[in-house]
PDB file of C-alpha atoms and ligand atoms in Angstrom:
ATOM      1  CA  MET J1251      10.621  20.651  23.539  1.00 64.00           C
ATOM      2  CA  ALA J1252       9.554  19.874  19.965  1.00 85.00           C
ATOM      3  CA  ILE J1253       9.222  16.110  20.231  1.00 95.00           C
ATOM      4  CA  GLU J1254       6.026  14.402  21.357  1.00 97.00           C
ATOM      5  CA  ILE J1255       6.392  11.449  23.695  1.00 97.00           C
ATOM      6  CA  LYS J1256       3.542   8.934  23.589  1.00 97.00           C
ATOM      7  CA  GLU J1257       3.001   6.367  26.317  1.00 97.00           C
ATOM      8  CA  ASN J1258       2.065   2.666  26.042  1.00 97.00           C
ATOM      9  CA  VAL J1259       2.060   2.493  22.257  1.00 97.00           C
ATOM     10  CA  PRO J1260       1.420  -0.822  20.431  1.00 97.00           C
ATOM     11  CA  LEU J1261       4.357  -1.620  18.144  1.00 97.00           C
ATOM     12  CA  ALA J1262       3.028  -4.521  16.066  1.00 96.00           C
ATOM     13  CA  SER J1263       1.624  -2.269  13.355  1.00 96.00           C
ATOM     14  CA  LEU J1264       4.998  -0.525  13.029  1.00 97.00           C
ATOM     15  CA  THR J1265       6.779  -3.750  12.080  1.00 96.00           C
ATOM     16  CA  THR J1266       6.491  -6.038   9.079  1.00 95.00           C
ATOM     17  CA  PHE J1267       6.035  -9.144  11.220  1.00 94.00           C
ATOM     18  CA  GLY J1268       3.147  -7.429  12.987  1.00 96.00           C
ATOM     19  CA  ILE J1269       3.563  -9.164  16.321  1.00 95.00           C
ATOM     20  CA  GLY J1270       4.843  -8.394  19.809  1.00 96.00           C
ATOM     21  CA  GLY J1271       4.017  -5.985  22.589  1.00 97.00           C
ATOM     22  CA  GLY J1272       4.164  -2.234  22.880  1.00 97.00           C
ATOM     23  CA  ALA J1273       6.567   0.508  23.796  1.00 97.00           C
ATOM     24  CA  LYS J1274       6.480   2.105  27.233  1.00 97.00           C
ATOM     25  CA  TYR J1275       7.311   5.359  25.445  1.00 97.00           C
ATOM     26  CA  LEU J1276       7.547   6.191  21.748  1.00 97.00           C
ATOM     27  CA  THR J1277       8.541   9.250  19.807  1.00 98.00           C
ATOM     28  CA  GLU J1278       8.973   9.924  16.099  1.00 98.00           C
ATOM     29  CA  VAL J1279      11.941  12.046  15.022  1.00 98.00           C
ATOM     30  CA  LYS J1280      12.399  13.790  11.701  1.00 97.00           C
ATOM     31  CA  THR J1281      15.549  15.800  12.282  1.00 96.00           C
ATOM     32  CA  ASP J1282      18.967  15.475  13.949  1.00 95.00           C
ATOM     33  CA  VAL J1283      17.847  17.980  16.573  1.00 96.00           C
ATOM     34  CA  GLU J1284      14.759  15.913  17.413  1.00 97.00           C
ATOM     35  CA  LEU J1285      16.869  12.755  17.607  1.00 97.00           C
ATOM     36  CA  ARG J1286      19.187  14.422  20.115  1.00 96.00           C
ATOM     37  CA  GLU J1287      16.207  15.715  22.114  1.00 97.00           C
ATOM     38  CA  ALA J1288      14.781  12.205  22.290  1.00 97.00           C
ATOM     39  CA  ILE J1289      18.071  10.764  23.530  1.00 96.00           C
ATOM     40  CA  ILE J1290      18.356  13.495  26.167  1.00 95.00           C
ATOM     41  CA  TRP J1291      14.760  12.789  27.230  1.00 96.00           C
ATOM     42  CA  ALA J1292      15.621   9.111  27.757  1.00 96.00           C
ATOM     43  CA  ARG J1293      18.887   9.914  29.513  1.00 94.00           C
ATOM     44  CA  ASP J1294      17.223  12.399  31.873  1.00 93.00           C
ATOM     45  CA  ARG J1295      14.819   9.647  32.948  1.00 89.00           C
ATOM     46  CA  ILE J1296      17.598   7.064  33.201  1.00 84.00           C
ATOM     47  CA  THR J1297      15.770   4.867  30.758  1.00 87.00           C
ATOM     48  CA  SER J1298      16.992   2.926  27.732  1.00 94.00           C
ATOM     49  CA  PHE J1299      16.127   3.732  24.140  1.00 96.00           C
ATOM     50  CA  HIS J1300      15.716   1.690  20.980  1.00 97.00           C
ATOM     51  CA  ILE J1301      16.022   2.872  17.386  1.00 98.00           C
ATOM     52  CA  LEU J1302      13.290   1.768  15.004  1.00 98.00           C
ATOM     53  CA  SER J1303      12.904   2.780  11.386  1.00 98.00           C
ATOM     54  CA  GLY J1304      11.016   0.798   8.732  1.00 97.00           C
ATOM     55  CA  GLY J1305      10.453  -2.060  11.171  1.00 97.00           C
ATOM     56  CA  SER J1306      11.151  -4.752   8.558  1.00 97.00           C
ATOM     57  CA  ASN J1307      14.018  -6.420  10.425  1.00 96.00           C
ATOM     58  CA  VAL J1308      12.904  -6.426  14.042  1.00 96.00           C
ATOM     59  CA  LEU J1309      10.931  -8.797  16.243  1.00 95.00           C
ATOM     60  CA  ILE J1310       9.292  -7.106  19.213  1.00 96.00           C
ATOM     61  CA  PRO J1311       9.086  -9.323  22.313  1.00 96.00           C
ATOM     62  CA  ASP J1312       5.584 -10.104  23.604  1.00 96.00           C
ATOM     63  CA  GLU J1313       6.318  -8.268  26.837  1.00 97.00           C
ATOM     64  CA  GLY J1314       7.081  -5.137  24.826  1.00 96.00           C
ATOM     65  CA  LEU J1315       9.957  -2.710  25.194  1.00 96.00           C
ATOM     66  CA  ARG J1316      10.705  -0.739  28.302  1.00 93.00           C
ATOM     67  CA  GLY J1317      12.260   2.643  27.741  1.00 95.00           C
ATOM     68  CA  LEU J1318      11.841   4.910  24.760  1.00 97.00           C
ATOM     69  CA  VAL J1319      11.423   3.711  21.182  1.00 98.00           C
ATOM     70  CA  ILE J1320      12.797   6.365  18.842  1.00 98.00           C
ATOM     71  CA  ARG J1321      11.248   5.922  15.431  1.00 98.00           C
ATOM     72  CA  ILE J1322      13.299   7.605  12.698  1.00 98.00           C
ATOM     73  CA  VAL J1323      10.888   9.066  10.173  1.00 98.00           C
ATOM     74  CA  SER J1324      13.196  11.623   8.526  1.00 97.00           C
ATOM     75  CA  ASP J1325      12.230  11.796   4.869  1.00 97.00           C
ATOM     76  CA  SER J1326      14.180  14.506   3.027  1.00 98.00           C
ATOM     77  CA  TYR J1327      16.435  13.800   0.086  1.00 98.00           C
ATOM     78  CA  VAL J1328      18.270  15.804  -2.524  1.00 98.00           C
ATOM     79  CA  PHE J1329      20.016  14.963  -5.790  1.00 98.00           C
ATOM     80  CA  ASN J1330      23.450  16.428  -6.407  1.00 97.00           C
ATOM     81  CA  GLY J1331      24.745  15.552  -9.852  1.00 97.00           C
ATOM     82  CA  LEU J1332      24.913  11.763  -9.986  1.00 98.00           C
ATOM     83  CA  ASN J1333      24.679  11.498  -6.210  1.00 98.00           C
ATOM     84  CA  LEU J1334      21.664  11.230  -3.949  1.00 98.00           C
ATOM     85  CA  ILE J1335      21.795  12.425  -0.351  1.00 98.00           C
ATOM     86  CA  ALA J1336      18.939  10.979   1.697  1.00 98.00           C
ATOM     87  CA  ASP J1337      17.817  11.049   5.310  1.00 98.00           C
ATOM     88  CA  ALA J1338      18.143   7.713   7.095  1.00 98.00           C
ATOM     89  CA  GLY J1339      14.362   7.401   7.406  1.00 98.00           C
ATOM     90  CA  CYS J1340      13.697   7.534   3.653  1.00 98.00           C
ATOM     91  CA  ASN J1341      12.153   4.378   2.237  1.00 98.00           C
ATOM     92  CA  LEU J1342      14.768   2.628   0.106  1.00 98.00           C
ATOM     93  CA  THR J1343      12.445   1.529  -2.692  1.00 97.00           C
ATOM     94  CA  MET J1344      10.932   5.013  -2.930  1.00 98.00           C
ATOM     95  CA  LEU J1345      14.440   6.462  -3.362  1.00 98.00           C
ATOM     96  CA  ILE J1346      15.282   3.953  -6.101  1.00 97.00           C
ATOM     97  CA  ARG J1347      12.097   4.921  -7.933  1.00 96.00           C
ATOM     98  CA  GLU J1348      12.690   8.658  -7.509  1.00 97.00           C
ATOM     99  CA  ALA J1349      16.248   8.297  -8.794  1.00 97.00           C
ATOM    100  CA  GLY J1350      14.984   6.245 -11.738  1.00 96.00           C
ATOM    101  CA  ARG J1351      12.533   9.022 -12.634  1.00 95.00           C
ATOM    102  CA  ARG J1352      15.520  11.336 -12.911  1.00 96.00           C
ATOM    103  CA  GLY J1353      17.415   8.875 -15.097  1.00 96.00           C
ATOM    104  CA  LEU J1354      19.737   7.828 -12.255  1.00 97.00           C
ATOM    105  CA  GLY J1355      20.277   4.344 -10.913  1.00 96.00           C
ATOM    106  CA  GLY J1356      22.374   1.224 -11.109  1.00 96.00           C
ATOM    107  CA  TRP J1357      20.916  -0.077  -7.839  1.00 97.00           C
ATOM    108  CA  GLU J1358      17.559  -1.296  -9.196  1.00 96.00           C
ATOM    109  CA  SER J1359      18.083  -4.850  -7.948  1.00 96.00           C
ATOM    110  CA  LEU J1360      17.645  -3.495  -4.411  1.00 97.00           C
ATOM    111  CA  ALA J1361      14.125  -2.253  -5.162  1.00 96.00           C
ATOM    112  CA  GLY J1362      11.674  -4.253  -3.105  1.00 92.00           C
ATOM    113  CA  ILE J1363      13.838  -4.578   0.003  1.00 97.00           C
ATOM    114  CA  PRO J1364      11.472  -3.166   2.608  1.00 97.00           C
ATOM    115  CA  GLY J1365      12.505  -0.520   5.101  1.00 98.00           C
ATOM    116  CA  SER J1366      14.592   2.622   5.262  1.00 98.00           C
ATOM    117  CA  ILE J1367      17.933   3.450   3.695  1.00 98.00           C
ATOM    118  CA  GLY J1368      19.373   3.864   7.213  1.00 98.00           C
ATOM    119  CA  GLY J1369      18.331   0.339   8.159  1.00 98.00           C
ATOM    120  CA  ALA J1370      19.669  -0.912   4.830  1.00 98.00           C
ATOM    121  CA  ILE J1371      23.076   0.677   5.436  1.00 98.00           C
ATOM    122  CA  ARG J1372      23.294  -0.785   8.926  1.00 98.00           C
ATOM    123  CA  GLY J1373      22.681  -4.283   7.605  1.00 98.00           C
ATOM    124  CA  ASN J1374      24.336  -3.745   4.205  1.00 98.00           C
ATOM    125  CA  ALA J1375      21.087  -4.966   2.677  1.00 98.00           C
ATOM    126  CA  GLY J1376      21.386  -6.712  -0.636  1.00 97.00           C
ATOM    127  CA  ALA J1377      19.607  -8.681  -3.302  1.00 96.00           C
ATOM    128  CA  PHE J1378      20.503 -10.401  -6.566  1.00 95.00           C
ATOM    129  CA  GLY J1379      24.244 -10.062  -5.994  1.00 93.00           C
ATOM    130  CA  SER J1380      24.384  -6.376  -5.206  1.00 96.00           C
ATOM    131  CA  GLU J1381      24.464  -4.663  -1.821  1.00 98.00           C
ATOM    132  CA  LEU J1382      24.100  -1.148  -0.446  1.00 98.00           C
ATOM    133  CA  LYS J1383      27.879  -0.979  -0.062  1.00 98.00           C
ATOM    134  CA  ASP J1384      28.240  -0.990  -3.845  1.00 98.00           C
ATOM    135  CA  TYR J1385      26.554   2.430  -4.071  1.00 98.00           C
ATOM    136  CA  THR J1386      27.447   4.058  -0.760  1.00 98.00           C
ATOM    137  CA  PHE J1387      29.613   7.147  -1.070  1.00 98.00           C
ATOM    138  CA  ALA J1388      29.380   8.361   2.530  1.00 98.00           C
ATOM    139  CA  VAL J1389      27.312   7.976   5.687  1.00 98.00           C
ATOM    140  CA  ARG J1390      26.757  10.704   8.270  1.00 98.00           C
ATOM    141  CA  ALA J1391      26.164   9.410  11.769  1.00 98.00           C
ATOM    142  CA  TYR J1392      25.737  10.576  15.352  1.00 97.00           C
ATOM    143  CA  ASN J1393      27.459   9.017  18.327  1.00 97.00           C
ATOM    144  CA  HIS J1394      24.903   9.130  21.107  1.00 96.00           C
ATOM    145  CA  GLU J1395      27.555   8.434  23.748  1.00 95.00           C
ATOM    146  CA  THR J1396      29.995  11.221  22.870  1.00 95.00           C
ATOM    147  CA  GLY J1397      27.796  13.580  20.859  1.00 94.00           C
ATOM    148  CA  GLU J1398      30.206  13.369  17.897  1.00 96.00           C
ATOM    149  CA  LEU J1399      28.892  13.836  14.360  1.00 97.00           C
ATOM    150  CA  ARG J1400      31.042  12.038  11.800  1.00 98.00           C
ATOM    151  CA  THR J1401      31.019  11.390   8.073  1.00 98.00           C
ATOM    152  CA  PHE J1402      32.149   7.865   7.213  1.00 98.00           C
ATOM    153  CA  VAL J1403      33.476   7.284   3.716  1.00 98.00           C
ATOM    154  CA  ASN J1404      32.619   3.900   2.183  1.00 98.00           C
ATOM    155  CA  GLU J1405      35.756   2.136   3.472  1.00 98.00           C
ATOM    156  CA  ALA J1406      35.166   3.419   7.005  1.00 98.00           C
ATOM    157  CA  CYS J1407      31.728   1.770   7.032  1.00 98.00           C
ATOM    158  CA  HIS J1408      33.430  -1.676   7.200  1.00 98.00           C
ATOM    159  CA  PHE J1409      30.728  -3.243   5.096  1.00 98.00           C
ATOM    160  CA  ALA J1410      30.559  -7.023   5.161  1.00 98.00           C
ATOM    161  CA  TYR J1411      27.869  -9.565   4.369  1.00 97.00           C
ATOM    162  CA  ARG J1412      24.695  -8.072   5.941  1.00 98.00           C
ATOM    163  CA  SER J1413      26.861  -6.091   8.314  1.00 98.00           C
ATOM    164  CA  SER J1414      28.581  -2.754   8.756  1.00 98.00           C
ATOM    165  CA  TYR J1415      30.495  -0.688  11.280  1.00 98.00           C
ATOM    166  CA  PHE J1416      27.144   0.650  12.508  1.00 98.00           C
ATOM    167  CA  LYS J1417      25.806  -2.820  13.233  1.00 98.00           C
ATOM    168  CA  GLN J1418      28.914  -3.537  15.316  1.00 97.00           C
ATOM    169  CA  HIS J1419      28.887  -0.128  17.040  1.00 98.00           C
ATOM    170  CA  PHE J1420      25.356   0.554  18.198  1.00 95.00           C
ATOM    171  CA  GLU J1421      26.431   3.886  19.674  1.00 97.00           C
ATOM    172  CA  TRP J1422      26.402   5.314  16.152  1.00 98.00           C
ATOM    173  CA  ILE J1423      23.030   6.295  14.736  1.00 98.00           C
ATOM    174  CA  ILE J1424      22.855   6.795  10.983  1.00 98.00           C
ATOM    175  CA  LEU J1425      21.513  10.244  10.080  1.00 98.00           C
ATOM    176  CA  ASN J1426      21.874  10.375   6.329  1.00 98.00           C
ATOM    177  CA  VAL J1427      23.444   8.602   3.431  1.00 98.00           C
ATOM    178  CA  GLU J1428      25.046   9.689   0.161  1.00 98.00           C
ATOM    179  CA  VAL J1429      24.865   7.165  -2.653  1.00 98.00           C
ATOM    180  CA  ALA J1430      26.697   7.427  -5.963  1.00 98.00           C
ATOM    181  CA  LEU J1431      24.515   6.510  -8.923  1.00 98.00           C
ATOM    182  CA  ARG J1432      24.970   6.510 -12.672  1.00 97.00           C
ATOM    183  CA  GLU J1433      22.864   7.550 -15.611  1.00 97.00           C
ATOM    184  CA  ILE J1434      20.451   4.839 -16.719  1.00 94.00           C
ATOM    185  CA  GLY J1435      18.031   4.384 -19.593  1.00 86.00           C
ATOM    186  CA  PRO J1436      14.267   3.854 -19.163  1.00 77.00           C
ATOM    187  CA  GLN J1437      14.623   0.074 -19.609  1.00 73.00           C
ATOM    188  CA  GLU J1438      16.692  -0.116 -16.424  1.00 76.00           C
ATOM    189  CA  SER J1439      14.029   1.492 -14.236  1.00 66.00           C
ATOM    190  CA  ALA J1440      13.127  -0.068 -10.873  1.00 52.00           C
ATOM    191  CA  GLU J1441       9.709  -1.162 -12.157  1.00 53.00           C
ATOM    192  CA  GLY J1442      11.119  -4.336 -13.649  1.00 46.00           C
ATOM    193  CA  HIS J1443      12.967  -5.493 -10.522  1.00 51.00           C
ATOM    194  CA  HIS J1444      11.597  -6.850  -7.286  1.00 48.00           C
ATOM    195  CA  ALA J1445      13.872  -8.125  -4.572  1.00 43.00           C
ATOM    196  CA  ALA J1446      12.825 -10.739  -2.041  1.00 41.00           C
TER     197      ALA J1446
HETATM  198  C1  FAD D1484       9.564  -9.407   3.315  1.00 83.83           C
HETATM  199  C2  FAD D1484      10.973  -8.979   3.615  1.00 83.83           C
HETATM  200  C3  FAD D1484      11.920  -9.055   2.613  1.00 83.83           C
HETATM  201  C4  FAD D1484      13.251  -8.686   2.878  1.00 83.83           C
HETATM  202  N1  FAD D1484      14.158  -8.785   1.859  1.00 83.83           N
HETATM  203  C5  FAD D1484      15.445  -8.474   2.108  1.00 83.83           C
HETATM  204  C6  FAD D1484      16.426  -8.605   1.072  1.00 83.83           C
HETATM  205  O1  FAD D1484      16.142  -9.012  -0.045  1.00 83.83           O
HETATM  206  N2  FAD D1484      17.716  -8.250   1.368  1.00 83.83           N
HETATM  207  C7  FAD D1484      18.074  -7.787   2.606  1.00 83.83           C
HETATM  208  O2  FAD D1484      19.251  -7.451   2.817  1.00 83.83           O
HETATM  209  N3  FAD D1484      17.155  -7.639   3.607  1.00 83.83           N
HETATM  210  C8  FAD D1484      15.862  -7.980   3.381  1.00 83.83           C
HETATM  211  N4  FAD D1484      14.934  -7.861   4.384  1.00 83.83           N
HETATM  212  C9  FAD D1484      15.351  -7.344   5.699  1.00 83.83           C
HETATM  213  C10 FAD D1484      15.075  -5.846   5.885  1.00 83.83           C
HETATM  214  O3  FAD D1484      14.213  -5.361   4.887  1.00 83.83           O
HETATM  215  C11 FAD D1484      16.355  -5.029   5.828  1.00 83.83           C
HETATM  216  O4  FAD D1484      17.217  -5.458   6.861  1.00 83.83           O
HETATM  217  C12 FAD D1484      16.098  -3.519   5.971  1.00 83.83           C
HETATM  218  O5  FAD D1484      17.225  -2.853   5.467  1.00 83.83           O
HETATM  219  C13 FAD D1484      15.821  -3.059   7.398  1.00 83.83           C
HETATM  220  O6  FAD D1484      15.512  -1.674   7.384  1.00 83.83           O
HETATM  221  P1  FAD D1484      14.422  -1.045   8.376  1.00 83.83           P
HETATM  222  O7  FAD D1484      14.374   0.419   8.139  1.00 83.83           O
HETATM  223  O8  FAD D1484      13.134  -1.772   8.247  1.00 83.83           O
HETATM  224  O9  FAD D1484      15.079  -1.351   9.780  1.00 83.83           O
HETATM  225  P2  FAD D1484      14.360  -1.695  11.167  1.00 83.83           P
HETATM  226  O10 FAD D1484      13.697  -3.029  11.071  1.00 83.83           O
HETATM  227  O11 FAD D1484      13.537  -0.560  11.631  1.00 83.83           O
HETATM  228  O12 FAD D1484      15.642  -1.804  12.107  1.00 83.83           O
HETATM  229  C14 FAD D1484      16.563  -2.865  11.949  1.00 83.83           C
HETATM  230  C15 FAD D1484      17.771  -2.587  12.857  1.00 83.83           C
HETATM  231  O13 FAD D1484      18.461  -1.450  12.394  1.00 83.83           O
HETATM  232  C16 FAD D1484      18.543  -0.456  13.405  1.00 83.83           C
HETATM  233  N5  FAD D1484      18.402   0.838  12.739  1.00 83.83           N
HETATM  234  C17 FAD D1484      17.374   1.259  11.953  1.00 83.83           C
HETATM  235  N6  FAD D1484      17.610   2.511  11.497  1.00 83.83           N
HETATM  236  C18 FAD D1484      18.817   2.873  12.023  1.00 83.83           C
HETATM  237  C19 FAD D1484      19.620   4.054  11.918  1.00 83.83           C
HETATM  238  N7  FAD D1484      19.222   5.130  11.220  1.00 83.83           N
HETATM  239  N8  FAD D1484      20.807   4.089  12.593  1.00 83.83           N
HETATM  240  C20 FAD D1484      21.222   3.018  13.318  1.00 83.83           C
HETATM  241  N9  FAD D1484      20.501   1.882  13.453  1.00 83.83           N
HETATM  242  C21 FAD D1484      19.325   1.809  12.803  1.00 83.83           C
HETATM  243  C22 FAD D1484      17.410  -0.772  14.391  1.00 83.83           C
HETATM  244  O14 FAD D1484      17.721  -0.351  15.704  1.00 83.83           O
HETATM  245  C23 FAD D1484      17.365  -2.294  14.308  1.00 83.83           C
HETATM  246  O15 FAD D1484      18.346  -2.868  15.167  1.00 83.83           O
HETATM  247  C24 FAD D1484      13.607  -8.231   4.160  1.00 83.83           C
HETATM  248  C25 FAD D1484      12.628  -8.122   5.169  1.00 83.83           C
HETATM  249  C26 FAD D1484      11.327  -8.504   4.910  1.00 83.83           C
HETATM  250  C27 FAD D1484      10.303  -8.382   5.985  1.00 83.83           C
END
């Protein structure tokens, strides 16, 4: 087994609010294979699991979390023409900056929203009148109940105000995201924008 399972891990430092108890078990996953291994590990022990990514939109209860916390730390991304395909664990603001360096953007008003692009898709994060849905081309996700891998086009993501299909259907875990960007000039770079 490639994944490492840690026991009795404090969670406060993994969240923006910095409070709350620990995880009975915690593992960090970088790949789809590791994610599946972690879910099988939890299932084999008949224990629950919780997905955590950037930790900027969660409050951990003082008594902590029983079961396995699966922290998504996948961090690969690739540019394909005007599109960017990024792992769910990639930090959103980092991606906006990296795209800007390549002269690609349009989504600069989202720079400064803390957390991962996976978390941002789930909650259709937004700032200054624009939202992730405005740039999302497709989302690849894994159904931990059926084992199905599916690519959701924008319309299938059912984006709504701070919501999406994935927020309503917790059985789907976001693996990676393809966003459609446009060419921008240097004056539009993310440096000048800070959300929240
Ligand atoms: C200071 C501050 C400013 C903020 N400003 C804004 C703002 O301007 N606009 C805005 O929209 N939000 C804002 N937020 C909220 C937060 O940043 C966003 O909701 C962010 O997108 C959450 O991403 P995350 O990776 O931190 O998710 P986490 O906090 O790790 O997780 C949030 C939820 O998403 C689930 N989740 C995480 N990754 C996945 C995945 N890959 N697949 C399925 N489920 C997943 C988790 O299980 C959890 O239920 C702000 C938060 C803070 C603390």
